mmCIF file of C-alpha atoms and ligand atoms in Angstrom:
data_model
loop_
_atom_site.group_PDB
_atom_site.id
_atom_site.type_symbol
_atom_site.label_atom_id
_atom_site.label_comp_id
_atom_site.label_asym_id
_atom_site.label_seq_id
_atom_site.Cartn_x
_atom_site.Cartn_y
_atom_site.Cartn_z
ATOM 1 C CA MET A 1 93.157 97.033 76.775
ATOM 2 C CA SER A 2 96.573 98.469 77.473
ATOM 3 C CA ASN A 3 97.716 96.423 80.494
ATOM 4 C CA SER A 4 100.093 99.142 81.656
ATOM 5 C CA ASN A 5 99.011 98.762 85.292
ATOM 6 C CA MET A 6 98.301 102.473 85.574
ATOM 7 C CA PHE A 7 95.862 101.791 88.437
ATOM 8 C CA SER A 8 97.845 99.119 90.234
ATOM 9 C CA GLY A 9 97.270 99.468 94.011
ATOM 10 C CA LYS A 10 94.209 101.684 93.489
ATOM 11 C CA VAL A 11 90.713 100.825 94.701
ATOM 12 C CA VAL A 12 87.886 101.897 92.396
ATOM 13 C CA LEU A 13 84.168 101.882 93.237
ATOM 14 C CA ILE A 14 81.847 101.838 90.205
ATOM 15 C CA THR A 15 78.050 102.100 90.337
ATOM 16 C CA GLY A 16 75.947 100.527 87.599
ATOM 17 C CA ALA A 17 78.847 98.173 86.855
ATOM 18 C CA SER A 18 76.664 95.299 85.665
ATOM 19 C CA SER A 19 76.118 96.668 82.147
ATOM 20 C CA GLY A 20 76.936 99.234 79.467
ATOM 21 C CA ILE A 21 79.392 102.020 80.295
ATOM 22 C CA GLY A 22 79.849 100.835 83.915
ATOM 23 C CA ALA A 23 80.781 97.300 82.844
ATOM 24 C CA ALA A 24 83.212 98.586 80.191
ATOM 25 C CA THR A 25 84.746 100.907 82.796
ATOM 26 C CA ALA A 26 85.208 98.035 85.257
ATOM 27 C CA ILE A 27 86.932 95.930 82.605
ATOM 28 C CA HIS A 28 89.151 98.841 81.555
ATOM 29 C CA PHE A 29 90.252 99.643 85.135
ATOM 30 C CA ALA A 30 90.915 95.927 85.719
ATOM 31 C CA SER A 31 93.130 95.833 82.630
ATOM 32 C CA GLU A 32 95.137 98.606 84.304
ATOM 33 C CA GLY A 33 95.526 96.641 87.546
ATOM 34 C CA ALA A 34 92.891 98.266 89.800
ATOM 35 C CA SER A 35 91.031 96.518 92.616
ATOM 36 C CA LEU A 36 87.321 96.950 92.112
ATOM 37 C CA ALA A 37 84.130 97.301 94.123
ATOM 38 C CA LEU A 38 81.392 96.682 91.571
ATOM 39 C CA THR A 39 77.813 97.537 92.390
ATOM 40 C CA GLY A 40 74.575 97.113 90.481
ATOM 41 C CA ARG A 41 71.227 95.389 90.745
ATOM 42 C CA ASN A 42 71.669 92.299 88.599
ATOM 43 C CA THR A 43 73.657 89.674 90.548
ATOM 44 C CA GLN A 44 74.314 87.423 87.585
ATOM 45 C CA ASN A 45 75.585 90.221 85.315
ATOM 46 C CA LEU A 46 77.710 91.678 88.118
ATOM 47 C CA GLU A 47 79.330 88.275 88.752
ATOM 48 C CA GLU A 48 80.021 87.913 85.043
ATOM 49 C CA ILE A 49 81.743 91.322 84.859
ATOM 50 C CA ALA A 50 83.723 90.538 88.030
ATOM 51 C CA ARG A 51 84.894 87.269 86.461
ATOM 52 C CA LYS A 52 86.070 89.134 83.336
ATOM 53 C CA CYS A 53 87.905 91.688 85.496
ATOM 54 C CA GLU A 54 89.669 88.946 87.455
ATOM 55 C CA GLU A 55 91.057 87.451 84.244
ATOM 56 C CA ASN A 56 93.698 90.156 84.729
ATOM 57 C CA LYS A 57 96.445 88.798 86.955
ATOM 58 C CA GLY A 58 96.274 89.974 90.587
ATOM 59 C CA VAL A 59 93.021 91.923 90.174
ATOM 60 C CA LYS A 60 90.629 91.556 93.113
ATOM 61 C CA THR A 61 86.943 92.440 92.847
ATOM 62 C CA ILE A 62 83.924 92.426 95.117
ATOM 63 C CA THR A 63 80.333 92.642 93.939
ATOM 64 C CA ILE A 64 77.691 94.462 95.957
ATOM 65 C CA VAL A 65 74.056 94.142 94.940
ATOM 66 C CA ALA A 66 72.329 97.414 95.806
ATOM 67 C CA ASP A 67 69.415 99.613 94.827
ATOM 68 C CA LEU A 68 70.676 103.180 94.808
ATOM 69 C CA ASN A 69 67.192 104.403 95.677
ATOM 70 C CA VAL A 70 67.602 102.762 99.107
ATOM 71 C CA GLU A 71 69.793 104.721 101.522
ATOM 72 C CA ASP A 72 70.786 101.655 103.569
ATOM 73 C CA ASP A 73 71.956 99.939 100.382
ATOM 74 C CA ILE A 74 74.201 102.921 99.643
ATOM 75 C CA LYS A 75 75.661 102.747 103.177
ATOM 76 C CA ASN A 76 76.296 99.034 102.645
ATOM 77 C CA ILE A 77 78.207 99.727 99.405
ATOM 78 C CA VAL A 78 80.650 101.957 101.283
ATOM 79 C CA GLU A 79 80.959 99.639 104.310
ATOM 80 C CA ARG A 80 81.667 96.563 102.187
ATOM 81 C CA THR A 81 84.216 98.439 100.073
ATOM 82 C CA ILE A 82 86.131 99.786 103.066
ATOM 83 C CA ASN A 83 85.866 96.540 105.065
ATOM 84 C CA THR A 84 87.316 94.642 102.112
ATOM 85 C CA PHE A 85 89.988 96.958 100.761
ATOM 86 C CA GLY A 86 90.590 99.330 103.702
ATOM 87 C CA LYS A 87 90.561 102.405 101.451
ATOM 88 C CA LEU A 88 89.082 104.038 98.357
ATOM 89 C CA ASP A 89 90.935 105.936 95.636
ATOM 90 C CA ILE A 90 88.349 106.519 92.899
ATOM 91 C CA LEU A 91 84.553 106.772 92.817
ATOM 92 C CA VAL A 92 82.788 106.448 89.462
ATOM 93 C CA ASN A 93 79.166 107.591 89.791
ATOM 94 C CA ASN A 94 77.899 105.879 86.644
ATOM 95 C CA ALA A 95 74.464 104.368 87.382
ATOM 96 C CA GLY A 96 71.541 106.165 85.835
ATOM 97 C CA ILE A 97 68.188 105.776 84.135
ATOM 98 C CA PHE A 98 66.844 107.384 80.961
ATOM 99 C CA LYS A 99 63.316 108.790 80.762
ATOM 100 C CA ILE A 100 61.674 109.740 77.511
ATOM 101 C CA GLY A 101 58.995 112.441 77.619
ATOM 102 C CA THR A 102 58.133 116.147 77.585
ATOM 103 C CA LEU A 103 56.767 118.087 80.567
ATOM 104 C CA GLU A 104 53.263 117.163 79.442
ATOM 105 C CA GLU A 105 54.112 113.490 78.910
ATOM 106 C CA THR A 106 56.034 112.825 82.140
ATOM 107 C CA SER A 107 54.613 112.543 85.647
ATOM 108 C CA VAL A 108 55.905 113.663 89.010
ATOM 109 C CA GLN A 109 56.632 109.957 89.650
ATOM 110 C CA ASP A 110 58.910 109.964 86.591
ATOM 111 C CA TYR A 111 60.598 113.100 87.893
ATOM 112 C CA ASP A 112 61.116 111.515 91.340
ATOM 113 C CA ALA A 113 62.459 108.257 89.871
ATOM 114 C CA VAL A 114 65.000 110.003 87.620
ATOM 115 C CA PHE A 115 66.145 112.479 90.254
ATOM 116 C CA SER A 116 66.379 109.754 92.905
ATOM 117 C CA THR A 117 68.608 107.486 90.802
ATOM 118 C CA ASN A 118 70.536 110.016 88.725
ATOM 119 C CA ILE A 119 71.310 112.698 91.307
ATOM 120 C CA ARG A 120 70.001 112.026 94.861
ATOM 121 C CA SER A 121 71.901 108.736 95.131
ATOM 122 C CA VAL A 122 75.053 110.420 93.804
ATOM 123 C CA TYR A 123 74.780 113.080 96.515
ATOM 124 C CA ILE A 124 74.356 110.454 99.259
ATOM 125 C CA LEU A 125 77.082 108.075 98.073
ATOM 126 C CA THR A 126 79.594 110.845 97.416
ATOM 127 C CA LYS A 127 78.996 112.352 100.863
ATOM 128 C CA LEU A 128 79.777 108.973 102.448
ATOM 129 C CA VAL A 129 83.020 108.393 100.526
ATOM 130 C CA VAL A 130 84.617 111.858 100.758
ATOM 131 C CA PRO A 131 86.320 111.084 104.132
ATOM 132 C CA TYR A 132 88.017 108.070 102.502
ATOM 133 C CA LEU A 133 88.976 109.972 99.333
ATOM 134 C CA GLU A 134 90.489 112.656 101.565
ATOM 135 C CA LYS A 135 92.876 110.065 103.014
ATOM 136 C CA THR A 136 94.024 108.836 99.580
ATOM 137 C CA LYS A 137 93.809 112.239 97.797
ATOM 138 C CA GLY A 138 91.541 110.358 95.451
ATOM 139 C CA ASN A 139 89.083 111.556 92.857
ATOM 140 C CA ILE A 140 85.557 111.279 91.520
ATOM 141 C CA VAL A 141 84.299 110.856 87.960
ATOM 142 C CA ASN A 142 80.582 111.345 87.349
ATOM 143 C CA VAL A 143 78.905 109.961 84.252
ATOM 144 C CA SER A 144 76.782 112.866 83.088
ATOM 145 C CA SER A 145 75.560 113.447 79.525
ATOM 146 C CA LEU A 146 75.376 115.800 76.588
ATOM 147 C CA ALA A 147 71.811 116.182 77.942
ATOM 148 C CA GLY A 148 73.274 118.037 80.919
ATOM 149 C CA THR A 149 74.515 120.893 78.763
ATOM 150 C CA ARG A 150 72.165 120.816 75.740
ATOM 151 C CA PRO A 151 68.351 120.598 75.877
ATOM 152 C CA LEU A 152 67.497 117.413 73.957
ATOM 153 C CA PRO A 153 63.849 117.538 72.789
ATOM 154 C CA GLY A 154 61.464 115.242 74.676
ATOM 155 C CA LEU A 155 63.841 114.356 77.522
ATOM 156 C CA ILE A 156 63.060 117.125 80.013
ATOM 157 C CA VAL A 157 63.458 115.218 83.286
ATOM 158 C CA TYR A 158 66.646 113.440 82.191
ATOM 159 C CA CYS A 159 68.158 116.717 80.916
ATOM 160 C CA MET A 160 67.330 118.472 84.203
ATOM 161 C CA ALA A 161 68.910 115.717 86.314
ATOM 162 C CA LYS A 162 72.089 115.633 84.203
ATOM 163 C CA ALA A 163 72.322 119.447 84.367
ATOM 164 C CA ALA A 164 72.196 119.085 88.153
ATOM 165 C CA LEU A 165 74.968 116.491 87.947
ATOM 166 C CA ASN A 166 77.153 118.895 85.924
ATOM 167 C CA GLN A 167 76.697 121.610 88.522
ATOM 168 C CA PHE A 168 77.299 119.086 91.324
ATOM 169 C CA THR A 169 80.592 118.208 89.599
ATOM 170 C CA LYS A 170 81.688 121.835 89.422
ATOM 171 C CA CYS A 171 80.505 122.865 92.907
ATOM 172 C CA LEU A 172 82.120 119.819 94.478
ATOM 173 C CA ALA A 173 85.358 120.333 92.567
ATOM 174 C CA VAL A 174 85.618 123.764 94.149
ATOM 175 C CA GLU A 175 84.600 122.513 97.613
ATOM 176 C CA LEU A 176 87.035 119.587 97.643
ATOM 177 C CA ALA A 177 90.000 121.234 95.949
ATOM 178 C CA ALA A 178 91.557 122.150 99.299
ATOM 179 C CA LYS A 179 91.516 118.451 100.205
ATOM 180 C CA GLN A 180 93.258 117.668 96.866
ATOM 181 C CA ILE A 181 90.258 115.608 95.727
ATOM 182 C CA ARG A 182 89.542 116.137 92.018
ATOM 183 C CA VAL A 183 85.973 115.930 90.683
ATOM 184 C CA ASN A 184 85.188 115.635 86.966
ATOM 185 C CA SER A 185 82.542 114.254 84.669
ATOM 186 C CA VAL A 186 82.306 112.660 81.266
ATOM 187 C CA ASN A 187 79.421 113.862 79.112
ATOM 188 C CA PRO A 188 78.711 111.255 76.462
ATOM 189 C CA GLY A 189 76.594 111.638 73.337
ATOM 190 C CA THR A 190 74.645 108.581 72.207
ATOM 191 C CA ILE A 191 76.406 105.395 73.293
ATOM 192 C CA ASP A 192 75.301 101.950 72.149
ATOM 193 C CA THR A 193 74.027 100.378 75.400
ATOM 194 C CA ASP A 194 70.771 98.887 76.679
ATOM 195 C CA ILE A 195 69.680 102.125 78.376
ATOM 196 C CA PHE A 196 67.163 103.011 75.660
ATOM 197 C CA ARG A 197 65.522 99.571 75.711
ATOM 198 C CA ARG A 198 65.343 99.787 79.499
ATOM 199 C CA ALA A 199 63.565 103.144 79.038
ATOM 200 C CA GLY A 200 60.875 101.432 76.976
ATOM 201 C CA MET A 201 62.113 101.518 73.355
ATOM 202 C CA ASN A 202 61.427 98.337 71.421
ATOM 203 C CA ASP A 203 64.143 96.827 69.224
ATOM 204 C CA GLU A 204 63.001 98.710 66.121
ATOM 205 C CA GLU A 205 62.811 102.072 67.944
ATOM 206 C CA ASN A 206 66.238 101.425 69.483
ATOM 207 C CA LYS A 207 67.662 100.631 66.050
ATOM 208 C CA GLN A 208 66.184 103.823 64.572
ATOM 209 C CA TYR A 209 67.468 105.910 67.496
ATOM 210 C CA LEU A 210 71.000 104.577 67.035
ATOM 211 C CA ALA A 211 70.755 105.011 63.242
ATOM 212 C CA ARG A 212 69.758 108.661 63.721
ATOM 213 C CA GLY A 213 72.781 108.978 66.001
ATOM 214 C CA LYS A 214 74.984 108.441 62.972
ATOM 215 C CA ALA A 215 73.557 111.576 61.364
ATOM 216 C CA ILE A 216 73.729 113.867 64.375
ATOM 217 C CA HIS A 217 77.240 113.151 65.656
ATOM 218 C CA PRO A 218 79.817 114.908 63.422
ATOM 219 C CA LEU A 219 82.078 111.843 63.615
ATOM 220 C CA GLY A 220 79.260 110.001 61.826
ATOM 221 C CA ARG A 221 78.517 107.290 64.359
ATOM 222 C CA VAL A 222 77.345 106.655 67.898
ATOM 223 C CA GLY A 223 79.918 105.854 70.577
ATOM 224 C CA GLN A 224 80.874 102.581 72.209
ATOM 225 C CA PRO A 225 80.946 102.042 76.012
ATOM 226 C CA GLU A 226 84.717 101.374 75.873
ATOM 227 C CA GLU A 227 85.321 104.874 74.467
ATOM 228 C CA VAL A 228 83.614 106.403 77.496
ATOM 229 C CA ALA A 229 85.505 104.021 79.809
ATOM 230 C CA MET A 230 88.849 105.277 78.445
ATOM 231 C CA SER A 231 87.855 108.910 79.090
ATOM 232 C CA ILE A 232 86.740 108.059 82.620
ATOM 233 C CA ALA A 233 90.071 106.340 83.256
ATOM 234 C CA PHE A 234 91.965 109.348 81.877
ATOM 235 C CA LEU A 235 90.163 111.761 84.214
ATOM 236 C CA ALA A 236 90.695 109.379 87.154
ATOM 237 C CA SER A 237 94.412 108.971 86.392
ATOM 238 C CA SER A 238 97.455 111.001 87.337
ATOM 239 C CA GLN A 239 97.563 112.089 83.665
ATOM 240 C CA ALA A 240 94.712 114.466 84.590
ATOM 241 C CA SER A 241 96.355 115.615 87.846
ATOM 242 C CA PHE A 242 95.695 119.332 87.193
ATOM 243 C CA THR A 243 92.133 118.867 85.906
ATOM 244 C CA THR A 244 89.144 119.351 88.176
ATOM 245 C CA GLY A 245 85.592 120.597 87.621
ATOM 246 C CA GLU A 246 85.811 119.512 83.972
ATOM 247 C CA THR A 247 82.738 118.193 82.136
ATOM 248 C CA LEU A 248 84.423 116.324 79.292
ATOM 249 C CA ALA A 249 82.382 115.807 76.118
ATOM 250 C CA VAL A 250 82.697 112.263 74.748
ATOM 251 C CA ASP A 251 80.208 112.796 71.979
ATOM 252 C CA GLY A 252 81.820 112.752 68.530
ATOM 253 C CA GLY A 253 81.507 116.551 68.381
ATOM 254 C CA ARG A 254 77.726 116.590 68.800
ATOM 255 C CA ASN A 255 77.617 119.346 71.436
ATOM 256 C CA ILE A 256 79.388 121.903 69.234
ATOM 257 C CA VAL A 257 77.038 121.794 66.238
ATOM 258 C CA CYS A 258 73.753 123.575 65.558
ATOM 259 C CA PRO A 259 71.064 122.246 63.209
ATOM 260 C CA ARG A 260 71.007 124.104 59.866
HETATM 261 P P1 NAD B 301 72.802 100.874 81.255
HETATM 262 O O1 NAD B 301 71.326 100.831 81.418
HETATM 263 O O2 NAD B 301 73.481 99.728 80.609
HETATM 264 O O3 NAD B 301 73.523 101.122 82.656
HETATM 265 C C1 NAD B 301 72.916 101.793 83.725
HETATM 266 C C2 NAD B 301 73.322 101.092 84.982
HETATM 267 O O4 NAD B 301 72.754 101.780 86.106
HETATM 268 C C3 NAD B 301 72.806 99.660 85.020
HETATM 269 O O5 NAD B 301 73.824 98.804 85.460
HETATM 270 C C4 NAD B 301 71.665 99.727 86.027
HETATM 271 O O6 NAD B 301 71.461 98.517 86.717
HETATM 272 C C5 NAD B 301 72.181 100.816 86.960
HETATM 273 N N1 NAD B 301 71.080 101.359 87.740
HETATM 274 C C6 NAD B 301 69.983 102.007 87.280
HETATM 275 N N2 NAD B 301 69.160 102.280 88.311
HETATM 276 C C7 NAD B 301 69.756 101.795 89.441
HETATM 277 C C8 NAD B 301 69.401 101.754 90.805
HETATM 278 N N3 NAD B 301 68.249 102.250 91.256
HETATM 279 N N4 NAD B 301 70.239 101.165 91.661
HETATM 280 C C9 NAD B 301 71.408 100.614 91.242
HETATM 281 N N5 NAD B 301 71.804 100.621 89.955
HETATM 282 C C10 NAD B 301 70.980 101.197 89.074
HETATM 283 O O7 NAD B 301 73.112 102.221 80.461
HETATM 284 P P2 NAD B 301 74.441 103.063 80.183
HETATM 285 O O8 NAD B 301 74.213 103.706 78.900
HETATM 286 O O9 NAD B 301 75.642 102.251 80.401
HETATM 287 O O10 NAD B 301 74.336 104.191 81.312
HETATM 288 C C11 NAD B 301 75.351 104.483 82.236
HETATM 289 C C12 NAD B 301 75.366 105.975 82.499
HETATM 290 O O11 NAD B 301 75.699 106.649 81.290
HETATM 291 C C13 NAD B 301 74.017 106.557 82.945
HETATM 292 O O12 NAD B 301 74.232 107.479 83.985
HETATM 293 C C14 NAD B 301 73.522 107.264 81.700
HETATM 294 O O13 NAD B 301 72.660 108.324 82.004
HETATM 295 C C15 NAD B 301 74.830 107.735 81.114
HETATM 296 N N6 NAD B 301 74.770 108.086 79.694
HETATM 297 C C16 NAD B 301 74.437 107.139 78.763
HETATM 298 C C17 NAD B 301 74.392 107.506 77.427
HETATM 299 C C18 NAD B 301 74.023 106.535 76.335
HETATM 300 O O14 NAD B 301 73.761 106.989 75.214
HETATM 301 N N7 NAD B 301 74.000 105.231 76.595
HETATM 302 C C19 NAD B 301 74.685 108.819 77.056
HETATM 303 C C20 NAD B 301 75.029 109.741 78.028
HETATM 304 C C21 NAD B 301 75.076 109.361 79.340
#
């Protein structure tokens, strides 16, 4: 935490803020003085993150419980944010689900679930907030993945959805440049969160997956949610004022190596 108030006066909307990378991002933005609209599905966890954010003097948060697969819930996220704060400066499209499986192992229901959460909801939410970002000359940071640029074996549906998110980031950056709205993504490697357990790994499988992460990231370890949060904040800040359409690897060098 730097407490430099870099985001003082800014309103930041974060999806999937109740855990993992989203929660770390909320706490980081709060430490920099931002006001926060935090959305997720778990009320108790959201309230807990909001409480941590408000430990920073003057930081105001609202929590909005929403299922991003439900269009009316997405509309409610935007309405509550604007009704409360009157504006929006930064959208962090972070929420997402992980699905393990090859083409032969996954079903069309798996495909629909991953695309609905990881890309369809991003399209809908972003469309609704662009008019507000236009007023503030704000920006968007999408939480994509190494899986969006590199085919990771046995993760076909997830890789496809993150590839779509990368292209969404670049297309939208070009579309919105005239409005001075920047659009970027972070593309993490393996980060130590609950996403793998939520995708069905048991504790032992999760442990093995993270242990293997040490071998396949050149920096010799998996990443922590706070490291992704800092990169998101950088892209969202005026320090990145001439950067748009960037898909920033936050992966300990994993995307640049080939197996040998
Ligand atoms: P996580 O499971 O802790 O967080 C995901 C968040 O998304 C949760 O808060 C969850 O409630 C929310 N979410 C999922 N489906 C939702 C829905 N239908 N409606 C509303 N909220 C929903 O995992 P995480 O690792 O923090 O993941 C955050 C993002 O980072 C995801 O987009 C993920 O794909 C991406 N990512 C994670 C890793 C990693 O290794 N952990 C690597 C690359 C990218």
